[in-house]
Short mmCIF file of C-alpha atoms in Angstrom, two decimals:
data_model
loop_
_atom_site.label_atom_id
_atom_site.label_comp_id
_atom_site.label_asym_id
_atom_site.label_seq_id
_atom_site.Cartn_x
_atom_site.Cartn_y
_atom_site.Cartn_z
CA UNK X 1 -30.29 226.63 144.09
CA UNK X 2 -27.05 225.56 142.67
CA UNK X 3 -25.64 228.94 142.11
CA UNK X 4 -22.84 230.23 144.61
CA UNK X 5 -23.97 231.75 147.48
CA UNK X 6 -27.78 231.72 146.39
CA UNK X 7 -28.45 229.02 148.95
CA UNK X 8 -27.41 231.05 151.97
CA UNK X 9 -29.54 234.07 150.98
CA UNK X 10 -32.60 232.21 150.96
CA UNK X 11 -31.95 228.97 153.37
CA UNK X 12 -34.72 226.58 151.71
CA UNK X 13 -37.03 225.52 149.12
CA UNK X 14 -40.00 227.49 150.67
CA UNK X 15 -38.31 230.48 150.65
CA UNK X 16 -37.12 229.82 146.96
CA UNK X 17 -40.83 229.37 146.34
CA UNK X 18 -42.30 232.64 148.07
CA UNK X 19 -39.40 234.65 146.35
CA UNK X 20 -40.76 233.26 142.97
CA UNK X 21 -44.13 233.33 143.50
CA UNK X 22 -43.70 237.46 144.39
CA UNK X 23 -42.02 238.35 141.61
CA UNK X 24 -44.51 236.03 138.95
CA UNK X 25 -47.45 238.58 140.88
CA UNK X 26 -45.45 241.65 140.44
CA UNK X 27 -44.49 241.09 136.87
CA UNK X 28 -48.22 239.62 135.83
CA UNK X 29 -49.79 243.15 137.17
CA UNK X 30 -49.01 245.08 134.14
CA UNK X 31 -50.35 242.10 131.90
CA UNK X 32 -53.29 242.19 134.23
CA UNK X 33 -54.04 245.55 133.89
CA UNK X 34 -53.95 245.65 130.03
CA UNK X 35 -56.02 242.85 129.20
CA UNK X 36 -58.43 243.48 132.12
CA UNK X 37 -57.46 247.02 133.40
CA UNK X 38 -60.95 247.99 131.90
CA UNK X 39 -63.42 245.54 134.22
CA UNK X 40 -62.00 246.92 137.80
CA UNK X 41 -64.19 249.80 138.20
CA UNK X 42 -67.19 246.62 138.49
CA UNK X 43 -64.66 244.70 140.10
CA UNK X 44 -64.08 246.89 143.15
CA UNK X 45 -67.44 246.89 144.39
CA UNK X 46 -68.46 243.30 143.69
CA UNK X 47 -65.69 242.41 146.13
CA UNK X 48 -66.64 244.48 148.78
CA UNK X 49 -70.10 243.87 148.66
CA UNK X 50 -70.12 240.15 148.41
CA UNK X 51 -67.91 238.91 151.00
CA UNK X 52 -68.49 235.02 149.39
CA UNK X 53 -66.67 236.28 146.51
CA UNK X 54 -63.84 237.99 148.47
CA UNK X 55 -63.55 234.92 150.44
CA UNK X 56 -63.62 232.53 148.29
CA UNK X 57 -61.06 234.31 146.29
CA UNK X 58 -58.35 234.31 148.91
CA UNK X 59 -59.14 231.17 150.18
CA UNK X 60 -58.43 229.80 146.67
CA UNK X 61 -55.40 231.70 146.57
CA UNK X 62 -54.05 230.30 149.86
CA UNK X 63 -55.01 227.23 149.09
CA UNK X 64 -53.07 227.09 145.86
CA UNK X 65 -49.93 228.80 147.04
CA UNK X 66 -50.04 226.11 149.81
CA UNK X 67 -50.33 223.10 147.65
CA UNK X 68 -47.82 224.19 144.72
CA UNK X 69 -44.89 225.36 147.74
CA UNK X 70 -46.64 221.50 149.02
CA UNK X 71 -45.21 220.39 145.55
CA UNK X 72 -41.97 222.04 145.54
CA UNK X 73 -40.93 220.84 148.73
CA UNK X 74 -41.67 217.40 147.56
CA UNK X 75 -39.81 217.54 144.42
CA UNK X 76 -36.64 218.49 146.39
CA UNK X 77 -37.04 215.44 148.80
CA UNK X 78 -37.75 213.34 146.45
CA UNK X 79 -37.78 213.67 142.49
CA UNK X 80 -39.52 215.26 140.06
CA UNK X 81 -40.57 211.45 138.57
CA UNK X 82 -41.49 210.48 141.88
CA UNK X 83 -43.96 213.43 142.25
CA UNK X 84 -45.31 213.20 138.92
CA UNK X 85 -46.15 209.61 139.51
CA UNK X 86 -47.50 210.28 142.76
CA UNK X 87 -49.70 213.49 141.15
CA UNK X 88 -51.26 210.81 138.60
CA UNK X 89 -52.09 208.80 141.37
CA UNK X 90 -53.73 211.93 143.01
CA UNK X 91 -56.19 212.03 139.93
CA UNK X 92 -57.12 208.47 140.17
CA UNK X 93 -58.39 208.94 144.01
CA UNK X 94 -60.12 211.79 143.17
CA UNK X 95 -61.95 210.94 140.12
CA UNK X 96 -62.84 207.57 141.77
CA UNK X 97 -63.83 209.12 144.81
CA UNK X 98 -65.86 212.24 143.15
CA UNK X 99 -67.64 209.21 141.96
CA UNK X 100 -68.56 207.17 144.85
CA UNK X 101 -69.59 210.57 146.49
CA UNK X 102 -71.37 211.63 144.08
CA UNK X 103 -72.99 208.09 142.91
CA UNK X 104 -72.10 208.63 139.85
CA UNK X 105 -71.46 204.95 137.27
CA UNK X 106 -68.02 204.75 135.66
CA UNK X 107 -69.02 203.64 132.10
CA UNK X 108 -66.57 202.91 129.82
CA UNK X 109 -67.22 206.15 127.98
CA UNK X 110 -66.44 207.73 130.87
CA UNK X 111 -63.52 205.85 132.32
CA UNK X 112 -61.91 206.15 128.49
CA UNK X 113 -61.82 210.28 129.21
CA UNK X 114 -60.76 209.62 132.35
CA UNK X 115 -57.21 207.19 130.55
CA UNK X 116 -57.21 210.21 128.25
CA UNK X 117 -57.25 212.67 131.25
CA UNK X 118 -54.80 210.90 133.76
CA UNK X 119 -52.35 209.91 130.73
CA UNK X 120 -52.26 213.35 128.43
#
């Protein structure tokens, strides 16, 4: 947002965001259509006859619009070290608490994937 006069068109971060996130849909349609153009006609009436699916689907699409403009915001009030760090940190609480939940043991087998998978 450090080009003249871009900042007044779209006021904030979230805006920024939306704007982006628009034109990454409009431009990934043709893409969409070429490599999967083929599977709609069995497409269309799975989602209107299983309203899980058609739920589920725009839930999950709400839900990760909300936490990556979440993100975004966070890197501009902060930095984008500070919200890595604090994304790491995310993995640790939920692989740690998947595993109380779900009663599972944290073997060492299983805690080295999980070094491998919170450092790259």
């Amino acid at each position: 947002m450090s080009s003249p006069g871009i900042s007044d068109r779209l006021e904030n971060v979230g805006n920024q965001f939306a704007l982006t996130t628009i034109l990454a849909f409009l431009m990934s349609i043709p893409v969409m259509l070429v490599t999967e153009g083929s599977k709609l006609n069995t497409f269309g009436p799975l989602w209107s006859s299983t309203p899980a699916l058609s739920f589920n689907m725009l839930a999950s699409g709400l839900w990760f619009y909300g936490y990556n403009e979440l993100a975004t915001m966070t890197i501009k009030k902060t930095s984008a070290v500070t919200q890595s760090v604090a994304n790491t940190a995310k993995r640790v609480i939920v692989i740690v608490g998947v595993a109380i939940v779900l009663g599972e043991s944290l073997d060492p087998i299983k805690l080295l994937g999980c070094a491998i998978g919170i450092g790259g």
